[in-house]
Amino acid sequence: MDDIAETSFENFKLSELTETIINLETVNPIEFFGVNNGKLDILKKKFPLLKILSRGTQIKLSGAPEQVETAKEKIDLLLQYLERNGSLTENYFSQILGGDDAETVDHFVDRNPNDILVFGPNGKTVRARTVNQKKLVTASEKNDIVFAIGPAGTGKTYTAVAMAVRALKNKMVKKIILTRPAVEAGENLGFLPGDLKEKIDPYLRPLYDALDDMIPADKLGYYMTTRTIEIAPLAYMRGRTLDNAFIILDEAQNATELQLKMFLTRIGPSAKAIITGDLTQIDLPKNQKSGLAKALYILKGIDGIAHIELDEEDVVRHRLVKAIIRAYEKDKVIDQGS
């Protein structure tokens, strides 16, 4: 392909050529070019009539003016995405390059500054960082109950907590309720040392971690003391009516059918709920069935209930997490075929 590009390039008269240099100083060049220049090769295949050279933190484009301008616009979009999200998979790289309509591009590069969900401590901005995370935000804005399903690291819980904090700050709700099944302890926490808070905190720690990123410590402490923000095991939701609240049920794959039905029927008329889960990581005892798969099936098509799927492309943790998820998915397919 490079030989073809070189030949095509030489067919132009020098008077018809233009060149431009794009600086990559605001991003990690290795993340932009890819391992072994894999993403750079994708770029070259997309624009075979251009001569594309990479030198350190620069890209040099040479060729017909209209081709150079088109390539520059696409590279600018790629850089915007990378600046905002910190990482850029080869799949998204290809999709942004191939997205010729504004709607497709806007899925990846949201130029609207209002997409920020929360301003955290020290000016940190929290926003939906991937296509499916943005779909989750939109679904929650339009529906009162949303199921967010996907593997670990896809940001489903983090994005849900950010939406809950935004709703509280904007006075759309009066409180936030975060809950998880304490399945590792079989919902029977009595044998653990310490008071109730000390017993349950290890199972709820990921929810605390998300809140720490979004609310200053002193204010978070106040919210917790006044029960404006409540974090509790799923079993403690029984018998309650949860209204004027943004409610998140995390790790819902570890809720039994009865527990999930109990939770869903606690939701009051002025509440929003997001249920997150990963159907590949069910930790329930073998004699108990997860209620999540059944809930997704029987509640499908009900107006006001949405279902968002996240996948490895939404992973915002270490780059190897995506490879790990793909490896397990591949192994799952092999096992099912054998």
Short mmCIF file of C-alpha atoms in Angstrom, two decimals:
data_model
loop_
_atom_site.label_atom_id
_atom_site.label_comp_id
_atom_site.label_asym_id
_atom_site.label_seq_id
_atom_site.Cartn_x
_atom_site.Cartn_y
_atom_site.Cartn_z
CA MET A 1 0.00 0.00 0.00
CA ASP A 2 2.90 2.39 0.79
CA ASP A 3 4.36 1.75 -2.70
CA ILE A 4 1.02 2.64 -4.27
CA ALA A 5 0.79 5.80 -2.17
CA GLU A 6 4.33 6.81 -3.20
CA THR A 7 3.61 6.25 -6.90
CA SER A 8 0.31 8.14 -6.73
CA PHE A 9 2.02 10.96 -4.90
CA GLU A 10 4.69 11.30 -7.58
CA ASN A 11 2.08 11.52 -10.34
CA PHE A 12 1.07 15.00 -9.13
CA LYS A 13 2.91 18.02 -10.49
CA LEU A 14 4.91 19.85 -7.84
CA SER A 15 2.81 22.96 -8.46
CA GLU A 16 -0.30 21.05 -7.45
CA LEU A 17 1.10 19.85 -4.12
CA THR A 18 0.82 21.34 -0.68
CA GLU A 19 2.08 20.25 2.69
CA THR A 20 1.24 20.87 6.31
CA ILE A 21 2.70 19.85 9.65
CA ILE A 22 0.49 18.88 12.61
CA ASN A 23 1.93 18.96 16.12
CA LEU A 24 0.99 16.26 18.64
CA GLU A 25 2.39 18.05 21.69
CA THR A 26 -0.90 17.85 23.63
CA VAL A 27 -1.16 14.04 23.43
CA ASN A 28 1.03 10.99 23.85
CA PRO A 29 2.44 10.31 20.34
CA ILE A 30 2.69 6.58 21.07
CA GLU A 31 -1.02 6.50 21.92
CA PHE A 32 -1.81 8.34 18.69
CA PHE A 33 0.43 6.33 16.35
CA GLY A 34 -0.32 3.00 18.05
CA VAL A 35 1.86 0.02 18.86
CA ASN A 36 4.28 -0.56 15.96
CA ASN A 37 2.60 2.43 14.25
CA GLY A 38 -0.60 0.41 13.81
CA LYS A 39 -2.87 3.48 13.83
CA LEU A 40 -0.51 5.40 11.55
CA ASP A 41 -0.84 2.56 9.03
CA ILE A 42 -4.64 2.90 9.23
CA LEU A 43 -4.29 6.62 8.50
CA LYS A 44 -2.06 5.95 5.49
CA LYS A 45 -4.53 3.42 4.08
CA LYS A 46 -7.37 5.92 4.50
CA PHE A 47 -5.43 8.53 2.46
CA PRO A 48 -3.37 6.53 -0.09
CA LEU A 49 -2.80 9.60 -2.32
CA LEU A 50 -1.00 11.47 0.45
CA LYS A 51 2.56 11.20 1.64
CA ILE A 52 2.32 10.89 5.42
CA LEU A 53 5.45 11.04 7.55
CA SER A 54 5.75 10.91 11.34
CA ARG A 55 8.66 12.60 13.05
CA GLY A 56 8.67 12.63 16.85
CA THR A 57 5.66 14.70 17.90
CA GLN A 58 4.77 15.79 14.37
CA ILE A 59 2.90 14.49 11.35
CA LYS A 60 3.75 15.85 7.91
CA LEU A 61 1.10 15.64 5.18
CA SER A 62 1.98 16.21 1.52
CA GLY A 63 -0.29 15.95 -1.50
CA ALA A 64 -3.24 17.54 -3.28
CA PRO A 65 -4.62 20.50 -1.27
CA GLU A 66 -8.12 19.07 -0.84
CA GLN A 67 -6.73 15.71 0.33
CA VAL A 68 -4.38 17.39 2.80
CA GLU A 69 -7.22 19.51 4.19
CA THR A 70 -9.52 16.50 4.60
CA ALA A 71 -6.80 14.49 6.34
CA LYS A 72 -5.99 17.43 8.62
CA GLU A 73 -9.65 17.74 9.66
CA LYS A 74 -9.78 14.03 10.51
CA ILE A 75 -6.53 14.18 12.47
CA ASP A 76 -7.85 17.17 14.40
CA LEU A 77 -10.90 15.10 15.39
CA LEU A 78 -8.68 12.21 16.46
CA LEU A 79 -6.60 14.58 18.57
CA GLN A 80 -9.72 16.09 20.17
CA TYR A 81 -10.93 12.64 21.12
CA LEU A 82 -7.53 11.61 22.47
CA GLU A 83 -7.10 14.83 24.45
CA ARG A 84 -10.49 14.36 26.04
CA ASN A 85 -10.34 10.63 26.78
CA GLY A 86 -6.65 9.88 27.21
CA SER A 87 -6.80 6.76 25.04
CA LEU A 88 -7.95 5.84 21.55
CA THR A 89 -8.47 2.26 20.36
CA GLU A 90 -7.73 1.22 16.79
CA ASN A 91 -11.44 0.49 16.35
CA TYR A 92 -12.45 4.04 17.33
CA PHE A 93 -9.53 5.43 15.32
CA SER A 94 -10.92 3.72 12.20
CA GLN A 95 -14.51 4.76 12.94
CA ILE A 96 -13.60 8.43 13.37
CA LEU A 97 -11.58 8.36 10.14
CA GLY A 98 -14.48 6.72 8.30
CA GLY A 99 -17.27 8.83 9.82
CA ASP A 100 -18.16 11.27 7.05
CA ASP A 101 -21.45 12.51 8.52
CA ALA A 102 -21.66 14.95 11.41
CA GLU A 103 -23.79 12.64 13.57
CA THR A 104 -21.22 9.84 13.47
CA VAL A 105 -18.39 12.21 14.33
CA ASP A 106 -20.34 13.81 17.18
CA HIS A 107 -20.75 10.36 18.74
CA PHE A 108 -17.00 10.40 19.28
CA VAL A 109 -16.04 14.06 19.54
CA ASP A 110 -18.63 16.07 21.43
CA ARG A 111 -17.81 19.71 20.83
CA ASN A 112 -20.40 20.85 23.36
CA PRO A 113 -18.77 21.99 26.63
CA ASN A 114 -22.06 21.22 28.40
CA ASP A 115 -21.27 17.49 28.21
CA ILE A 116 -19.40 17.78 31.53
CA LEU A 117 -21.41 15.92 34.18
CA VAL A 118 -19.67 17.11 37.34
CA PHE A 119 -16.86 19.42 38.39
CA GLY A 120 -15.00 17.51 41.07
CA PRO A 121 -12.45 18.69 43.66
CA ASN A 122 -9.57 20.84 42.35
CA GLY A 123 -11.43 21.59 39.14
CA LYS A 124 -11.45 18.00 37.90
CA THR A 125 -14.07 17.43 35.20
CA VAL A 126 -16.07 14.23 35.08
CA ARG A 127 -17.80 13.38 31.83
CA ALA A 128 -19.00 10.44 29.78
CA ARG A 129 -15.86 9.44 27.91
CA THR A 130 -17.05 6.88 25.35
CA VAL A 131 -19.89 6.42 22.91
CA ASN A 132 -21.83 3.97 25.08
CA GLN A 133 -21.25 6.00 28.24
CA LYS A 134 -22.83 8.95 26.44
CA LYS A 135 -25.72 6.69 25.45
CA LEU A 136 -26.12 5.81 29.14
CA VAL A 137 -26.35 9.50 30.05
CA THR A 138 -28.94 10.16 27.34
CA ALA A 139 -30.97 7.08 28.31
CA SER A 140 -31.07 8.14 31.96
CA GLU A 141 -32.21 11.63 31.01
CA LYS A 142 -35.11 10.18 29.01
CA ASN A 143 -36.06 7.18 31.20
CA ASP A 144 -36.68 6.62 34.92
CA ILE A 145 -35.05 3.16 35.02
CA VAL A 146 -31.94 2.20 33.04
CA PHE A 147 -30.06 -1.10 32.97
CA ALA A 148 -26.37 -0.60 32.18
CA ILE A 149 -24.75 -3.93 31.36
CA GLY A 150 -21.10 -4.52 30.58
CA PRO A 151 -17.76 -5.93 31.77
CA ALA A 152 -15.55 -4.50 34.48
CA GLY A 153 -13.85 -1.21 33.73
CA THR A 154 -16.38 0.12 31.23
CA GLY A 155 -17.30 3.04 33.49
CA LYS A 156 -20.93 2.09 33.98
CA THR A 157 -20.91 2.63 37.77
CA TYR A 158 -18.68 5.70 37.61
CA THR A 159 -20.88 7.35 34.98
CA ALA A 160 -24.02 6.48 36.95
CA VAL A 161 -22.58 8.02 40.14
CA ALA A 162 -21.63 11.17 38.20
CA MET A 163 -25.22 11.51 36.95
CA ALA A 164 -26.51 11.04 40.48
CA VAL A 165 -24.18 13.74 41.85
CA ARG A 166 -25.20 16.08 39.03
CA ALA A 167 -28.88 15.51 39.81
CA LEU A 168 -28.28 16.26 43.50
CA LYS A 169 -26.29 19.43 42.78
CA ASN A 170 -28.97 20.63 40.35
CA LYS A 171 -31.66 19.94 43.00
CA MET A 172 -33.39 17.45 40.72
CA VAL A 173 -33.41 14.98 43.63
CA LYS A 174 -33.11 15.32 47.39
CA LYS A 175 -30.82 12.39 48.00
CA ILE A 176 -28.63 9.72 46.45
CA ILE A 177 -28.97 6.06 47.38
CA LEU A 178 -26.19 3.67 46.37
CA THR A 179 -26.58 -0.02 47.02
CA ARG A 180 -24.90 -3.34 46.27
CA PRO A 181 -25.63 -6.96 47.14
CA ALA A 182 -23.09 -7.96 49.82
CA VAL A 183 -22.97 -11.37 48.22
CA GLU A 184 -19.44 -12.20 49.33
CA ALA A 185 -20.74 -12.33 52.87
CA GLY A 186 -24.03 -13.91 51.90
CA GLU A 187 -25.87 -10.82 53.18
CA ASN A 188 -25.01 -12.18 56.66
CA LEU A 189 -22.41 -9.79 58.00
CA GLY A 190 -22.60 -10.71 61.66
CA PHE A 191 -19.46 -12.83 61.71
CA LEU A 192 -17.27 -9.91 60.57
CA PRO A 193 -15.48 -7.79 63.22
CA GLY A 194 -16.43 -4.18 63.91
CA ASP A 195 -19.63 -2.16 63.82
CA LEU A 196 -22.10 -2.21 60.92
CA LYS A 197 -20.22 0.41 58.89
CA GLU A 198 -16.93 -1.45 59.27
CA LYS A 199 -18.60 -4.70 58.25
CA ILE A 200 -20.13 -3.43 55.00
CA ASP A 201 -17.60 -0.85 53.84
CA PRO A 202 -15.31 -3.33 52.01
CA TYR A 203 -18.20 -4.34 49.71
CA LEU A 204 -19.24 -0.74 49.06
CA ARG A 205 -15.75 0.73 48.65
CA PRO A 206 -16.00 1.25 44.85
CA LEU A 207 -18.98 3.55 45.41
CA TYR A 208 -17.06 5.60 47.97
CA ASP A 209 -14.13 5.84 45.54
CA ALA A 210 -16.35 7.29 42.81
CA LEU A 211 -17.86 9.85 45.19
CA ASP A 212 -14.38 10.89 46.37
CA ASP A 213 -13.59 11.93 42.79
CA MET A 214 -16.68 14.14 42.54
CA ILE A 215 -17.38 15.73 45.91
CA PRO A 216 -14.94 17.50 48.29
CA ALA A 217 -14.20 15.44 51.41
CA ASP A 218 -15.82 17.84 53.89
CA LYS A 219 -19.00 18.14 51.84
CA LEU A 220 -19.16 14.40 51.26
CA GLY A 221 -18.85 13.86 55.01
CA TYR A 222 -21.75 16.25 55.58
CA TYR A 223 -23.88 14.50 52.97
CA MET A 224 -23.17 11.13 54.56
CA THR A 225 -23.93 12.37 58.08
CA THR A 226 -27.25 13.91 57.02
CA ARG A 227 -28.07 10.82 54.91
CA THR A 228 -28.34 12.99 51.81
CA ILE A 229 -26.07 10.35 50.35
CA GLU A 230 -26.74 6.85 51.61
CA ILE A 231 -24.65 3.77 50.86
CA ALA A 232 -26.03 0.45 52.08
CA PRO A 233 -26.29 -3.25 51.19
CA LEU A 234 -29.24 -4.26 49.03
CA ALA A 235 -30.88 -6.17 51.88
CA TYR A 236 -31.37 -2.86 53.73
CA MET A 237 -33.68 -1.56 50.99
CA ARG A 238 -36.44 -3.99 51.95
CA GLY A 239 -39.70 -2.38 53.07
CA ARG A 240 -38.72 1.13 52.02
CA THR A 241 -40.13 3.54 49.42
CA LEU A 242 -37.28 5.30 47.64
CA ASP A 243 -38.61 8.62 46.35
CA ASN A 244 -37.12 12.00 45.38
CA ALA A 245 -33.87 10.14 44.97
CA PHE A 246 -31.35 9.02 42.40
CA ILE A 247 -30.82 5.32 43.11
CA ILE A 248 -28.03 3.10 41.85
CA LEU A 249 -28.00 -0.66 42.24
CA ASP A 250 -24.46 -1.78 41.47
CA GLU A 251 -23.28 -5.35 40.74
CA ALA A 252 -26.88 -6.34 40.08
CA GLN A 253 -25.81 -9.70 38.64
CA ASN A 254 -25.33 -10.77 42.27
CA ALA A 255 -28.94 -10.04 43.19
CA THR A 256 -31.38 -12.94 43.24
CA GLU A 257 -34.69 -12.74 41.41
CA LEU A 258 -36.53 -11.87 44.63
CA GLN A 259 -33.97 -9.25 45.62
CA LEU A 260 -34.06 -7.53 42.25
CA LYS A 261 -37.85 -7.52 42.19
CA MET A 262 -37.81 -6.12 45.72
CA PHE A 263 -35.47 -3.33 44.67
CA LEU A 264 -37.39 -2.38 41.53
CA THR A 265 -40.67 -2.20 43.45
CA ARG A 266 -39.13 0.19 46.03
CA ILE A 267 -38.79 3.00 43.47
CA GLY A 268 -41.06 5.98 44.14
CA PRO A 269 -42.84 8.20 41.58
CA SER A 270 -40.20 10.97 41.68
CA ALA A 271 -37.10 8.80 41.51
CA LYS A 272 -34.59 7.68 38.93
CA ALA A 273 -32.71 4.39 39.05
CA ILE A 274 -29.74 2.90 37.25
CA ILE A 275 -29.02 -0.81 37.60
CA THR A 276 -25.51 -1.85 36.63
CA GLY A 277 -24.22 -5.37 36.19
CA ASP A 278 -21.90 -7.80 34.45
CA LEU A 279 -23.52 -11.11 33.57
CA THR A 280 -20.10 -12.74 33.15
CA GLN A 281 -19.18 -12.20 36.82
CA ILE A 282 -21.95 -13.79 38.88
CA ASP A 283 -20.74 -14.62 42.41
CA LEU A 284 -23.93 -16.15 43.78
CA PRO A 285 -23.89 -19.68 45.23
CA LYS A 286 -24.61 -22.37 42.64
CA ASN A 287 -28.07 -23.02 44.05
CA GLN A 288 -29.14 -19.39 43.48
CA LYS A 289 -29.95 -17.78 40.14
CA SER A 290 -29.07 -14.22 39.22
CA GLY A 291 -32.16 -12.08 38.84
CA LEU A 292 -30.54 -9.71 36.37
CA ALA A 293 -30.90 -11.78 33.19
CA LYS A 294 -34.56 -12.48 33.92
CA ALA A 295 -35.27 -8.82 34.69
CA LEU A 296 -33.69 -7.74 31.41
CA TYR A 297 -35.91 -10.22 29.56
CA ILE A 298 -39.28 -9.64 31.20
CA LEU A 299 -38.95 -5.83 31.41
CA LYS A 300 -37.86 -5.42 27.79
CA GLY A 301 -40.06 -3.03 25.84
CA ILE A 302 -41.66 -1.29 28.84
CA ASP A 303 -41.91 2.45 28.26
CA GLY A 304 -39.62 4.33 30.66
CA ILE A 305 -37.14 1.44 31.06
CA ALA A 306 -33.99 1.49 28.91
CA HIS A 307 -31.20 -1.02 28.39
CA ILE A 308 -27.65 0.06 27.47
CA GLU A 309 -24.87 -2.38 26.59
CA LEU A 310 -21.23 -1.47 27.18
CA ASP A 311 -18.26 -3.46 25.88
CA GLU A 312 -14.47 -3.55 25.84
CA GLU A 313 -14.34 -0.39 23.71
CA ASP A 314 -15.68 1.50 26.75
CA VAL A 315 -12.89 0.35 29.07
CA VAL A 316 -11.08 3.35 30.52
CA ARG A 317 -8.71 1.45 32.80
CA HIS A 318 -5.26 0.14 31.87
CA ARG A 319 -4.98 -0.70 28.15
CA LEU A 320 -4.40 -4.38 29.03
CA VAL A 321 -7.89 -4.63 30.55
CA LYS A 322 -9.36 -4.51 27.03
CA ALA A 323 -7.08 -7.31 25.91
CA ILE A 324 -8.01 -9.36 28.97
CA ILE A 325 -11.74 -8.94 28.30
CA ARG A 326 -11.31 -9.96 24.65
CA ALA A 327 -9.30 -13.02 25.68
CA TYR A 328 -12.03 -14.18 28.08
CA GLU A 329 -14.74 -13.54 25.49
CA LYS A 330 -12.78 -15.58 22.95
CA ASP A 331 -12.34 -18.39 25.44
CA LYS A 332 -16.07 -18.30 26.21
CA VAL A 333 -16.90 -18.72 22.51
CA ILE A 334 -14.48 -21.66 22.26
CA ASP A 335 -16.02 -23.34 25.32
CA GLN A 336 -19.54 -22.91 23.93
CA GLY A 337 -18.48 -24.41 20.62
CA SER A 338 -16.83 -27.46 22.12
#
